[in-house]
PDB file of C-alpha atoms in Angstrom:
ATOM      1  CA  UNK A 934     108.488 117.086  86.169  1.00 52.00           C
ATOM      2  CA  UNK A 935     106.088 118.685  88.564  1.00 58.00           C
ATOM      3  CA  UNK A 936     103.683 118.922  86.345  1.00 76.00           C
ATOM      4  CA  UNK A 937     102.759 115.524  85.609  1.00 87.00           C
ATOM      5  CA  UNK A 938      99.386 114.434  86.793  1.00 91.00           C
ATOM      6  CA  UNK A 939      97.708 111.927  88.211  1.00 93.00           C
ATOM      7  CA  UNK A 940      95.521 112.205  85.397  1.00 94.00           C
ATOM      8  CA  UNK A 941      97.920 111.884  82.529  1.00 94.00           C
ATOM      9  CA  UNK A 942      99.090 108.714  84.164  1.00 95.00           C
ATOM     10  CA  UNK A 943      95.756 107.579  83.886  1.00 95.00           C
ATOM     11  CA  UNK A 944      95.125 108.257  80.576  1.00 95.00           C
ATOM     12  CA  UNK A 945      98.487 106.586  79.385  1.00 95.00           C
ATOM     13  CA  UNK A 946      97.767 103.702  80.647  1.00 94.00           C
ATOM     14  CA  UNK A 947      93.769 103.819  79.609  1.00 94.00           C
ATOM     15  CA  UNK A 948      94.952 104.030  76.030  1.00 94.00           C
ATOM     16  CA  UNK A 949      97.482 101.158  76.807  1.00 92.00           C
ATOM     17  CA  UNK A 950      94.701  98.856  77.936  1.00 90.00           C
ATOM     18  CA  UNK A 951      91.995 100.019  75.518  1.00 89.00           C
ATOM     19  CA  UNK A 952      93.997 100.234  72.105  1.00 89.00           C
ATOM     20  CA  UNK A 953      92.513 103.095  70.953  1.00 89.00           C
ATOM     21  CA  UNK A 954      92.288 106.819  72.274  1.00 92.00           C
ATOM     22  CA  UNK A 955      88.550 106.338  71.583  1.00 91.00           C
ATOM     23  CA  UNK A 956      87.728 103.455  73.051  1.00 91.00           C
ATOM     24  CA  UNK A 957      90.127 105.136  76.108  1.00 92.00           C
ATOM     25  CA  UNK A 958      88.150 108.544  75.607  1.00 93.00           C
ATOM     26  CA  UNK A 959      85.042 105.940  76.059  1.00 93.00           C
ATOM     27  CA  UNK A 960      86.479 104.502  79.801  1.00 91.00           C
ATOM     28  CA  UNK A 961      87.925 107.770  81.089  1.00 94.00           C
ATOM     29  CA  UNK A 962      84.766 109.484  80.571  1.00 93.00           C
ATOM     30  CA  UNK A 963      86.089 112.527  78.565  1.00 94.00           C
ATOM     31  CA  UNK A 964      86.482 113.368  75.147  1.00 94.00           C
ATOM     32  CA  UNK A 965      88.769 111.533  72.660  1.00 93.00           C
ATOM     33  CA  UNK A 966      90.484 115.343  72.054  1.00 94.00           C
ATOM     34  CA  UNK A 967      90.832 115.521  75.826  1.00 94.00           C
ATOM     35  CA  UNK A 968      92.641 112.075  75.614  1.00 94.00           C
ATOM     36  CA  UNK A 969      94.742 113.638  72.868  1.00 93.00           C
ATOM     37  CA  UNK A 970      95.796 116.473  74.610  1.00 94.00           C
ATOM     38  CA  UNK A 971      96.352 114.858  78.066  1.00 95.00           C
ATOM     39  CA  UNK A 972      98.274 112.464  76.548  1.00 94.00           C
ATOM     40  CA  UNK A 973     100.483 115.088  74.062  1.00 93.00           C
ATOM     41  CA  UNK A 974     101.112 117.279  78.062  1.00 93.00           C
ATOM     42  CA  UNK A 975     102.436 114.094  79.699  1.00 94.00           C
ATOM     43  CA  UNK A 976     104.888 113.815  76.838  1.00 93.00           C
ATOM     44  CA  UNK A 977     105.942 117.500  76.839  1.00 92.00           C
ATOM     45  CA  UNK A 978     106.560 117.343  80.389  1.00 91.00           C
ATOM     46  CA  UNK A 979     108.835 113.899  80.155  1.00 92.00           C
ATOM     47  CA  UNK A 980     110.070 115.084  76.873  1.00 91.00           C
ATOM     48  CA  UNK A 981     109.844 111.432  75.166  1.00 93.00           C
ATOM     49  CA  UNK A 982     107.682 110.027  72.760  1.00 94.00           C
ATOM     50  CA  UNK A 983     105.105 107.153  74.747  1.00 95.00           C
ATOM     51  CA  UNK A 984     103.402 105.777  72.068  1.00 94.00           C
ATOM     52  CA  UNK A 985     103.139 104.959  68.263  1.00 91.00           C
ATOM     53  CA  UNK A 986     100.139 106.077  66.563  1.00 85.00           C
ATOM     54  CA  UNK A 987      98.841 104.422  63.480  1.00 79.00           C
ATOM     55  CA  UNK A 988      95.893 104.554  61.199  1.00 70.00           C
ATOM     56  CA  UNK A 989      95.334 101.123  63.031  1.00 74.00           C
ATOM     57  CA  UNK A 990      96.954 100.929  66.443  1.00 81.00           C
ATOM     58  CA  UNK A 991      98.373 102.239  69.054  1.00 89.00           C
ATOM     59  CA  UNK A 992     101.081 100.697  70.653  1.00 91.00           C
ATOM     60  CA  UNK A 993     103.930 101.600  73.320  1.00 92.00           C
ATOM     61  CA  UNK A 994     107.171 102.555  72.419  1.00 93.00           C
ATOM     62  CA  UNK A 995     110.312 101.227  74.569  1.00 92.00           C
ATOM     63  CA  UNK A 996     110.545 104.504  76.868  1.00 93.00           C
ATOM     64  CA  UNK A 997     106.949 104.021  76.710  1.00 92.00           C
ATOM     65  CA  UNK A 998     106.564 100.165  77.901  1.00 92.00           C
ATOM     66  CA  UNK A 999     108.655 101.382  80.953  1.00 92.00           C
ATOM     67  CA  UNK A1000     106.702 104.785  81.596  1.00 94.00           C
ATOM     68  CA  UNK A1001     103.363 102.703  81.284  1.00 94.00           C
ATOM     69  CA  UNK A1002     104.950 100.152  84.055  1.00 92.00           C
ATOM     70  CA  UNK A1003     106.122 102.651  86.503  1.00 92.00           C
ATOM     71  CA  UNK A1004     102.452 104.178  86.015  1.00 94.00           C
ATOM     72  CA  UNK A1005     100.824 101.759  86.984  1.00 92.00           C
ATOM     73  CA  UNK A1006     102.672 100.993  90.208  1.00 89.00           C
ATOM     74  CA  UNK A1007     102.253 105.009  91.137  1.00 91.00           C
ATOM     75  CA  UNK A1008      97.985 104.638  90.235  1.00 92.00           C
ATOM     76  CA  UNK A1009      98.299 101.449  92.809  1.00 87.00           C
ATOM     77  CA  UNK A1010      99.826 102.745  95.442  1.00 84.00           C
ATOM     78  CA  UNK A1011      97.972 105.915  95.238  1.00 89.00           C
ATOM     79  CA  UNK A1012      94.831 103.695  95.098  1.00 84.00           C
ATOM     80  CA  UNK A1013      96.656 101.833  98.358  1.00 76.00           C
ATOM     81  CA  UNK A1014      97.353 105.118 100.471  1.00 78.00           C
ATOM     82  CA  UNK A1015      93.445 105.946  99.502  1.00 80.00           C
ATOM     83  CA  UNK A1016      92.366 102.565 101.041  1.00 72.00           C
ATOM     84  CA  UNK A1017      94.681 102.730 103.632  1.00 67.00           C
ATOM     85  CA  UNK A1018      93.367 106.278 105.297  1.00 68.00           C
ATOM     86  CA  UNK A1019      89.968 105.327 104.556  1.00 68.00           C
ATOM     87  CA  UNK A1020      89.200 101.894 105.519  1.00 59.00           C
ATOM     88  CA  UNK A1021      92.071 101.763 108.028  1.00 54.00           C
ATOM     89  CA  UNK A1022      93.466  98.334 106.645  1.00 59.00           C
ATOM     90  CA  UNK A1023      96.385  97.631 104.760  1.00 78.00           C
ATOM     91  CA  UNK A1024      95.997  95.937 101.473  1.00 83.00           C
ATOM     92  CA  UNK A1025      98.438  93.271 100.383  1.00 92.00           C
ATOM     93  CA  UNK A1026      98.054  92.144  96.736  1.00 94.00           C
ATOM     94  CA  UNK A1027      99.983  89.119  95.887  1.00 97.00           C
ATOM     95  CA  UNK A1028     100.205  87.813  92.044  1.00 96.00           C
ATOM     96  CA  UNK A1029     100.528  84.612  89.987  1.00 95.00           C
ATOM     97  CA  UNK A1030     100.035  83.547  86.442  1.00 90.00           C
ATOM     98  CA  UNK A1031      98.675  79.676  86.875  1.00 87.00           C
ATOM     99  CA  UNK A1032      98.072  78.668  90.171  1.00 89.00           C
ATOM    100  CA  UNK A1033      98.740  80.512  92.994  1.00 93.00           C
ATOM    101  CA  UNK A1034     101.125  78.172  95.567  1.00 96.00           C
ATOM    102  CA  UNK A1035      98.568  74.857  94.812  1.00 93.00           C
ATOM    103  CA  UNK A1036      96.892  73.104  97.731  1.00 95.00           C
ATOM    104  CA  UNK A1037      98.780  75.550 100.305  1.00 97.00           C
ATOM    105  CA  UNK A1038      96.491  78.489  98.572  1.00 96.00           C
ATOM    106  CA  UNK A1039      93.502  77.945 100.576  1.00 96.00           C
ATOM    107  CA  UNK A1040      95.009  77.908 103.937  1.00 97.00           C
ATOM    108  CA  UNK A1041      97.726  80.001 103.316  1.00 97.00           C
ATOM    109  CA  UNK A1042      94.248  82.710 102.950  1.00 97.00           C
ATOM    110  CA  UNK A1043      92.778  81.530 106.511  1.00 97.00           C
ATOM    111  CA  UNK A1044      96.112  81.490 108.416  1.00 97.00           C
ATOM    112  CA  UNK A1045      96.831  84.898 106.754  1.00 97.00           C
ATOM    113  CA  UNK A1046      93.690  86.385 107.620  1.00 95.00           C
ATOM    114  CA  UNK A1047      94.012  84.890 111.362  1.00 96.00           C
ATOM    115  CA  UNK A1048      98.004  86.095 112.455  1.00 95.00           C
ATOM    116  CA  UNK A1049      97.156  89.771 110.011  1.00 94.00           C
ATOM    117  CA  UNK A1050      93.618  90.726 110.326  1.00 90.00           C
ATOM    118  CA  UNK A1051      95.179  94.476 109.828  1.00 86.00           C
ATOM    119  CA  UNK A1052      96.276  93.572 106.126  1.00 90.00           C
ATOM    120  CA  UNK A1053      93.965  92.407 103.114  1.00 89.00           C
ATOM    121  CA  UNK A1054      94.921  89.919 101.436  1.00 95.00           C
ATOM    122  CA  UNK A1055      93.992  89.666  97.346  1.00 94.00           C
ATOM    123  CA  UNK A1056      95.688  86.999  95.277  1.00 96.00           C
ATOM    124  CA  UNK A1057      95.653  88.234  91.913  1.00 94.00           C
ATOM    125  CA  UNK A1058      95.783  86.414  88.737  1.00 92.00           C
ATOM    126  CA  UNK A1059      97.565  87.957  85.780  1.00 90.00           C
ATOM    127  CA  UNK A1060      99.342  85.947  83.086  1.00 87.00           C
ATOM    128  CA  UNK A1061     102.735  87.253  82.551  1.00 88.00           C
ATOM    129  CA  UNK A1062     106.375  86.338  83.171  1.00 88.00           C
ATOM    130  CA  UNK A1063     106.291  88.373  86.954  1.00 93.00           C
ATOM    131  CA  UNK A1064     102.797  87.749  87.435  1.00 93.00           C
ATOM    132  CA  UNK A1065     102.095  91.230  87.198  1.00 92.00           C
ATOM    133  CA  UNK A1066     104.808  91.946  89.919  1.00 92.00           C
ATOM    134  CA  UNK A1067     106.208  94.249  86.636  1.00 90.00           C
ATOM    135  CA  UNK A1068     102.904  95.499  85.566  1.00 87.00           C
ATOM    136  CA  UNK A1069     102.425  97.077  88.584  1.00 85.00           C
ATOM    137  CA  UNK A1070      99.781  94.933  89.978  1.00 88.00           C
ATOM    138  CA  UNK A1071     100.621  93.772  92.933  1.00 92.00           C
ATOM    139  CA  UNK A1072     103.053  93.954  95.264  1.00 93.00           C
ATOM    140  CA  UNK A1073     104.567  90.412  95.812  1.00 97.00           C
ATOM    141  CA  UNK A1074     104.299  87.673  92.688  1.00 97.00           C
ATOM    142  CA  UNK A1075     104.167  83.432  93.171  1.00 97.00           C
ATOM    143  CA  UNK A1076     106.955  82.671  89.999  1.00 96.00           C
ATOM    144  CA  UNK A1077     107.709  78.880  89.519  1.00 94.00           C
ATOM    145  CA  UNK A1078     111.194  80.190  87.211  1.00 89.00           C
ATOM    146  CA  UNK A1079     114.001  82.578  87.343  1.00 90.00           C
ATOM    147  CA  UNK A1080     112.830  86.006  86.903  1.00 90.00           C
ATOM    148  CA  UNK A1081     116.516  87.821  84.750  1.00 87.00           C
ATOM    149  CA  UNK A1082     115.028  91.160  85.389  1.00 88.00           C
ATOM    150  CA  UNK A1083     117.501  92.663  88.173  1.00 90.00           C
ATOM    151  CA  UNK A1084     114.942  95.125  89.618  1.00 91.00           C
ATOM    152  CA  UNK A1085     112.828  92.315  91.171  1.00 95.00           C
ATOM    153  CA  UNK A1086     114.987  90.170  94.067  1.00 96.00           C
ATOM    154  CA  UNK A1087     113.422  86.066  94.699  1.00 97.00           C
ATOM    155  CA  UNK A1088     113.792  83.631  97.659  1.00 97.00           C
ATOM    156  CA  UNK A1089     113.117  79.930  96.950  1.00 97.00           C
ATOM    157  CA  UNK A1090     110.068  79.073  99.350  1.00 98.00           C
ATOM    158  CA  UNK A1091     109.395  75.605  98.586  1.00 97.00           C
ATOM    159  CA  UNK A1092     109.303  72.872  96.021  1.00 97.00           C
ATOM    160  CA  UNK A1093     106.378  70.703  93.878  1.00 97.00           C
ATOM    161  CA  UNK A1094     106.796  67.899  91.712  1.00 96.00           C
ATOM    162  CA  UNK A1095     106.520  67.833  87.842  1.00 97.00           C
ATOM    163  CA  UNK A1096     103.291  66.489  86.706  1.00 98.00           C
ATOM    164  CA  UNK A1097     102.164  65.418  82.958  1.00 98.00           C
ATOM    165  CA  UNK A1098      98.779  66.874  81.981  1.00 98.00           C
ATOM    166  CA  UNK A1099      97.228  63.669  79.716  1.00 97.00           C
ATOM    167  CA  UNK A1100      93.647  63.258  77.866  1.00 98.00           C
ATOM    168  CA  UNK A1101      92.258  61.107  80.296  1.00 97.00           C
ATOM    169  CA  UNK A1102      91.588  58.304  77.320  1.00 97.00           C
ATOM    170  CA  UNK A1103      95.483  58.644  77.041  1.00 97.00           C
ATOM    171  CA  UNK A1104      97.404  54.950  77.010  1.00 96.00           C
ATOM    172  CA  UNK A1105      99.820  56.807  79.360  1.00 96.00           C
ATOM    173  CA  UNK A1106      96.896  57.427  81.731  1.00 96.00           C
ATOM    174  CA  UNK A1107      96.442  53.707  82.581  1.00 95.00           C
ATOM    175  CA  UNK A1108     100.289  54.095  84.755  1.00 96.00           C
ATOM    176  CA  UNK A1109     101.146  56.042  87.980  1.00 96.00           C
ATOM    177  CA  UNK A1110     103.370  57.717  86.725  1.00 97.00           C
ATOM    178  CA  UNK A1111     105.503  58.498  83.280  1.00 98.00           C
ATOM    179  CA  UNK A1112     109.209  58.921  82.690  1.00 97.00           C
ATOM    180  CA  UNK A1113     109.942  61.952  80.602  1.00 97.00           C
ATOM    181  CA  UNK A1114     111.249  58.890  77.603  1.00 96.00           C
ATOM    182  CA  UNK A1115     107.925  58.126  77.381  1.00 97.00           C
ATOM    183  CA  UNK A1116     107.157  62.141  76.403  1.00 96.00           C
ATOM    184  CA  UNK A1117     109.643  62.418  73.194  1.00 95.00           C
ATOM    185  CA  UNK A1118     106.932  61.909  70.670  1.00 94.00           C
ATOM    186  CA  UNK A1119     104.196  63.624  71.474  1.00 95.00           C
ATOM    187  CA  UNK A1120     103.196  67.280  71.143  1.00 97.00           C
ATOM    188  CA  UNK A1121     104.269  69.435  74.108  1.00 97.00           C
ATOM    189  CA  UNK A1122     101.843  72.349  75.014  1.00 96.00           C
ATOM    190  CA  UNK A1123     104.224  75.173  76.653  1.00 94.00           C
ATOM    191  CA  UNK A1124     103.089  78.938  77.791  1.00 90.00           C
ATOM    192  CA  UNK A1125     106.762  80.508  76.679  1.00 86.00           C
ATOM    193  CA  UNK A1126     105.494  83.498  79.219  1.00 84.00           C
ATOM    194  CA  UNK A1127     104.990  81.657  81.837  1.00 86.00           C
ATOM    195  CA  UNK A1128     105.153  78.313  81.838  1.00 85.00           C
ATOM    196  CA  UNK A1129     107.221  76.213  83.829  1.00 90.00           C
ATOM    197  CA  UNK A1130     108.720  73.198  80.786  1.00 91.00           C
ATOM    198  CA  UNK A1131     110.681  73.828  78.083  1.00 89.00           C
ATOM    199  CA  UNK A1132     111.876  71.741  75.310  1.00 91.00           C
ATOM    200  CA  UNK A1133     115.212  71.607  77.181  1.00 92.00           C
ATOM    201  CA  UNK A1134     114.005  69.282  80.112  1.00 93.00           C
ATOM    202  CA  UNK A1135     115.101  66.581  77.733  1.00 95.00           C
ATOM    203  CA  UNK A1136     118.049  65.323  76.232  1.00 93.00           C
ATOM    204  CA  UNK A1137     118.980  67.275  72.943  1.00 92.00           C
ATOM    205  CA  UNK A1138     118.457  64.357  70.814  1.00 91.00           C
ATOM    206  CA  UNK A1139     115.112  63.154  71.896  1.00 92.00           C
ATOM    207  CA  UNK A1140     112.694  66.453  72.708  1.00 94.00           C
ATOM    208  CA  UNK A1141     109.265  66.547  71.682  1.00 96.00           C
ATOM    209  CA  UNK A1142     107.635  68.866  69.560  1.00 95.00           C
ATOM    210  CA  UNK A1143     106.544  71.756  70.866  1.00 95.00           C
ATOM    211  CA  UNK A1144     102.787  73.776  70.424  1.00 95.00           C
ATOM    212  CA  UNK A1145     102.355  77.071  72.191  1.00 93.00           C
ATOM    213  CA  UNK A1146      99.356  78.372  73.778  1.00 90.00           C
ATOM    214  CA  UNK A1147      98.828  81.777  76.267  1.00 83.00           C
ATOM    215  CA  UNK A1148      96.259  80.704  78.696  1.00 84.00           C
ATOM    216  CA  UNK A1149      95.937  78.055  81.546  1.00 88.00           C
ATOM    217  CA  UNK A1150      92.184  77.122  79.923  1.00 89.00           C
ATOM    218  CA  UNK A1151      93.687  76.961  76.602  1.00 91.00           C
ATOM    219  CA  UNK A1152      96.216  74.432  77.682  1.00 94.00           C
ATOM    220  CA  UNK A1153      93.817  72.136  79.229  1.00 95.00           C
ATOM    221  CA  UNK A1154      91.227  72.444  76.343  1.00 95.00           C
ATOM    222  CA  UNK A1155      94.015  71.341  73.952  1.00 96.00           C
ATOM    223  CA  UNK A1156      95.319  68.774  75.981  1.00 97.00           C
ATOM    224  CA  UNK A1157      91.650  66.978  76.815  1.00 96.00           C
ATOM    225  CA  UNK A1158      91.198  67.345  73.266  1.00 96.00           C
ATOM    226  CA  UNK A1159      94.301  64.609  72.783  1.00 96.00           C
ATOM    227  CA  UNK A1160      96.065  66.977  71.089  1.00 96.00           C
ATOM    228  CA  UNK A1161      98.931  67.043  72.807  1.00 97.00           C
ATOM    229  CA  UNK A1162     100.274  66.871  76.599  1.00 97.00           C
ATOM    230  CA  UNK A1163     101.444  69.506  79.132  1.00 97.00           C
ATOM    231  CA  UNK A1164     104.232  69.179  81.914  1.00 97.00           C
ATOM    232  CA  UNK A1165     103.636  70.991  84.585  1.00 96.00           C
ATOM    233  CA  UNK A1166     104.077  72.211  88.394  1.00 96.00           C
ATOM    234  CA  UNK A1167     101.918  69.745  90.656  1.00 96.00           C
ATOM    235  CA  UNK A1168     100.052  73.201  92.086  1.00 96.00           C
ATOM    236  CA  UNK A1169      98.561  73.413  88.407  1.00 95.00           C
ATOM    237  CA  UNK A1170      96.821  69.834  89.143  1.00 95.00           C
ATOM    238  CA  UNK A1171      95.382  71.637  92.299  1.00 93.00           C
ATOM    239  CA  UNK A1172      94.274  74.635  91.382  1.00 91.00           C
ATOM    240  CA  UNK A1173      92.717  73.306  88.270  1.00 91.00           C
ATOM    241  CA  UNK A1174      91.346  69.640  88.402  1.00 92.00           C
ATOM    242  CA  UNK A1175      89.560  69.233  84.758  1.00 91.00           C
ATOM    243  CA  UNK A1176      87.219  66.763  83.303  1.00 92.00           C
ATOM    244  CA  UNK A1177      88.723  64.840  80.866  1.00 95.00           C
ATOM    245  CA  UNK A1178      92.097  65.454  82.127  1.00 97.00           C
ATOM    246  CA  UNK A1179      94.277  63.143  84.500  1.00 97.00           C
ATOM    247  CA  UNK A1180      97.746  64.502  85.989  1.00 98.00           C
ATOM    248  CA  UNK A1181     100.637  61.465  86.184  1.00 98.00           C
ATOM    249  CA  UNK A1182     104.215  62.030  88.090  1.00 98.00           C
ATOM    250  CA  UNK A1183     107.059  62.585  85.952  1.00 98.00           C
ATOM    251  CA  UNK A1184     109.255  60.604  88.105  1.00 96.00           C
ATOM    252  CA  UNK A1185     112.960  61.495  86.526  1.00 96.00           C
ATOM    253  CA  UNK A1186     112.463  65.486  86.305  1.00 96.00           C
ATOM    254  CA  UNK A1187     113.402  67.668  87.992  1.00 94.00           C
ATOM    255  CA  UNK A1188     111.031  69.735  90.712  1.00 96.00           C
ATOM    256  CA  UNK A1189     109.984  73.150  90.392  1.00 96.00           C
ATOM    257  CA  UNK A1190     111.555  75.329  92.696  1.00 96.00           C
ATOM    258  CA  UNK A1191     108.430  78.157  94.142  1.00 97.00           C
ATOM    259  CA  UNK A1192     109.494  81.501  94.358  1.00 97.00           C
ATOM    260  CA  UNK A1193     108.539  84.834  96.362  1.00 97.00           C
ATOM    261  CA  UNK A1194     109.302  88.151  94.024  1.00 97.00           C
ATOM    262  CA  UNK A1195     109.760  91.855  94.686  1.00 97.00           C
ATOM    263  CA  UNK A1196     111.018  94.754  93.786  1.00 94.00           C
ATOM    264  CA  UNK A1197     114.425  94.929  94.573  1.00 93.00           C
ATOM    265  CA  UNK A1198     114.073  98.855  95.910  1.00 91.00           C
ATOM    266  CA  UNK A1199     110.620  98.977  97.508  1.00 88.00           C
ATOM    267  CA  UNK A1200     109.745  95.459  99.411  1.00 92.00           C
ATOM    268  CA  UNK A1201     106.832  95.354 101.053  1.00 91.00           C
ATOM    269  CA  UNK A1202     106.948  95.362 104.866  1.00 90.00           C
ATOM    270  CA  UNK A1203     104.601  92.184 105.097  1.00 94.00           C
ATOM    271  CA  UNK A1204     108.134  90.444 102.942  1.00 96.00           C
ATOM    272  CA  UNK A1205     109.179  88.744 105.766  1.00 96.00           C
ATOM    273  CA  UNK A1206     105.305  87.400 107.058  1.00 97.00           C
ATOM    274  CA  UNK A1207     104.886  85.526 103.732  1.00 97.00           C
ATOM    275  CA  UNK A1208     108.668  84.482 103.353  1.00 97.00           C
ATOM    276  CA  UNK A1209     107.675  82.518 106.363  1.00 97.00           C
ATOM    277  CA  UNK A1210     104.708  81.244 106.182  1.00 98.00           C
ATOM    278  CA  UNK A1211     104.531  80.071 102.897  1.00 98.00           C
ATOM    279  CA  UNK A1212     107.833  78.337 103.874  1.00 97.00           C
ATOM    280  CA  UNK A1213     105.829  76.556 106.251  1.00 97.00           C
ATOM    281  CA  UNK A1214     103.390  75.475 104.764  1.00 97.00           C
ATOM    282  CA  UNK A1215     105.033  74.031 102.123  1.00 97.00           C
ATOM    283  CA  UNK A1216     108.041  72.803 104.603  1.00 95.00           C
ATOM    284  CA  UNK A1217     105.308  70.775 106.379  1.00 92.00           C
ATOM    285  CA  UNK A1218     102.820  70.018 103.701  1.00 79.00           C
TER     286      UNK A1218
END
């Protein structure tokens, strides 16, 4: 174990992103054999395969998805201690798939910046199911559902209503708000990653179909389009006003609860400065 690099970890998770040992051979700046062989060292040392190799593709295997993960938190907060001694500022990187915490985003920035000017503060946008909290990109992650992973620990920090995303020529666009009866026959547009609906927000027997798409802009093209509607956290209606699109209460569902994430084993000392004021703003907001 003690010789494992900085460098191998780098070029694991360059291959990861690029796809292809030479496209990663292309980003690293090396040659695609020094890829190979960096690479083939890292796994001699952990003594595990990382990755599949086909005449196609390359993709992670399960030791590997973890290995990748763990990498990339170690190349962040290596990149963190660098900032740290050299700027003399702590960095805080805090991530979210959709929308960040809504209208509080903007002040929640200036109030930061005023109480910590010692800390940095980067919201950082990165669509999966922990917001890159798993991924290793950041260090605290915005989640609007239960995260089941039991490395990562949550605290509720406020609540937003449940909003319908409608084609602003939509007949249901012409009321103030929409019960979720009025939903059962149209085409639902969910993110499965990370969206906040599901199917099972309405009574067994009368759920609409469902569409998927991956993206925030792909579920508001689709929707202005009129091909279907979206149900979402009010902080989505926020962060992304749209042409086209109008945002109606859905007065009988449920809220969406706002969570804070971590990593169970490492939180980061400024925990307990966003626990609160994000709680704040959204207790008084």
């Amino acid at each position: 174990m003690d010789d494992i690099e900085l460098r191998q970890l780098r070029c694991l998770v360059a291959i990861v992103d690029e796809g292809t040992f030479t496209d990663a051979a292309i980003a690293l700046g090396v040659s695609q054999a020094a890829v190979s062989r960096t690479l083939a060292g890292l796994e001699r040392s952990l003594g595990v395969r990382l990755l599949r190799r086909t005449s196609r593709e390359v993709t992670p295997t399960a030791t590997g998805l973890r290995v990748v993960a763990q990498a990339r938190r170690v190349l962040a907060d290596v990149a963190d201690l660098v900032q740290e001694a050299t700027s003399g500022h702590a960095r805080l990187r805090i991530g979210y798939a959709w929308s960040a915490v809504g209208r509080h985003t903007v002040p929640f920035q200036r109030r930061w910046t005023t109480a910590h000017p010692g800390i940095d503060l980067h919201l950082v946008r990165v669509n999966t199911a922990s917001a890159g909290l798993g991924e290793g990109a950041c260090d605290l992650a915005v989640v609007r559902r239960p995260l089941e992973d039991r490395r990562f620990d949550t605290a509720i920090v406020g609540l937003e209503r449940r909003l319908c995303a409608l084609a602003a020529d939509d007949p249901l666009a012409r009321r103030r708000s929409v019960r979720l009866a009025d939903l059962t026959d149209r085409i639902l547009w969910v993110d499965r990653r990370t969206g906040t609906t599901t199917p099972e927000l309405w009574p067994p027997d009368s759920r609409p179909a469902v569409r998927e798409t991956h993206d925030v802009d792909d579920w508001l093209t689709v929707i202005a389009a009129g091909r279907g509607i979206g149900v979402t956290a009010e902080s989505t209606a926020n962060q992304y006003p749209r042409p086209g699109i109008v945002y109606r209460p859905v007065r009988d569902a449920e809220p969406v609860a706002v969570r804070l994430a971590w990593w169970r084993d490492d939180p980061p000392s400024a925990l307990q400065a966003v626990l609160e004021l994000l709680s704040e703003l959204y207790r008084t907001g």
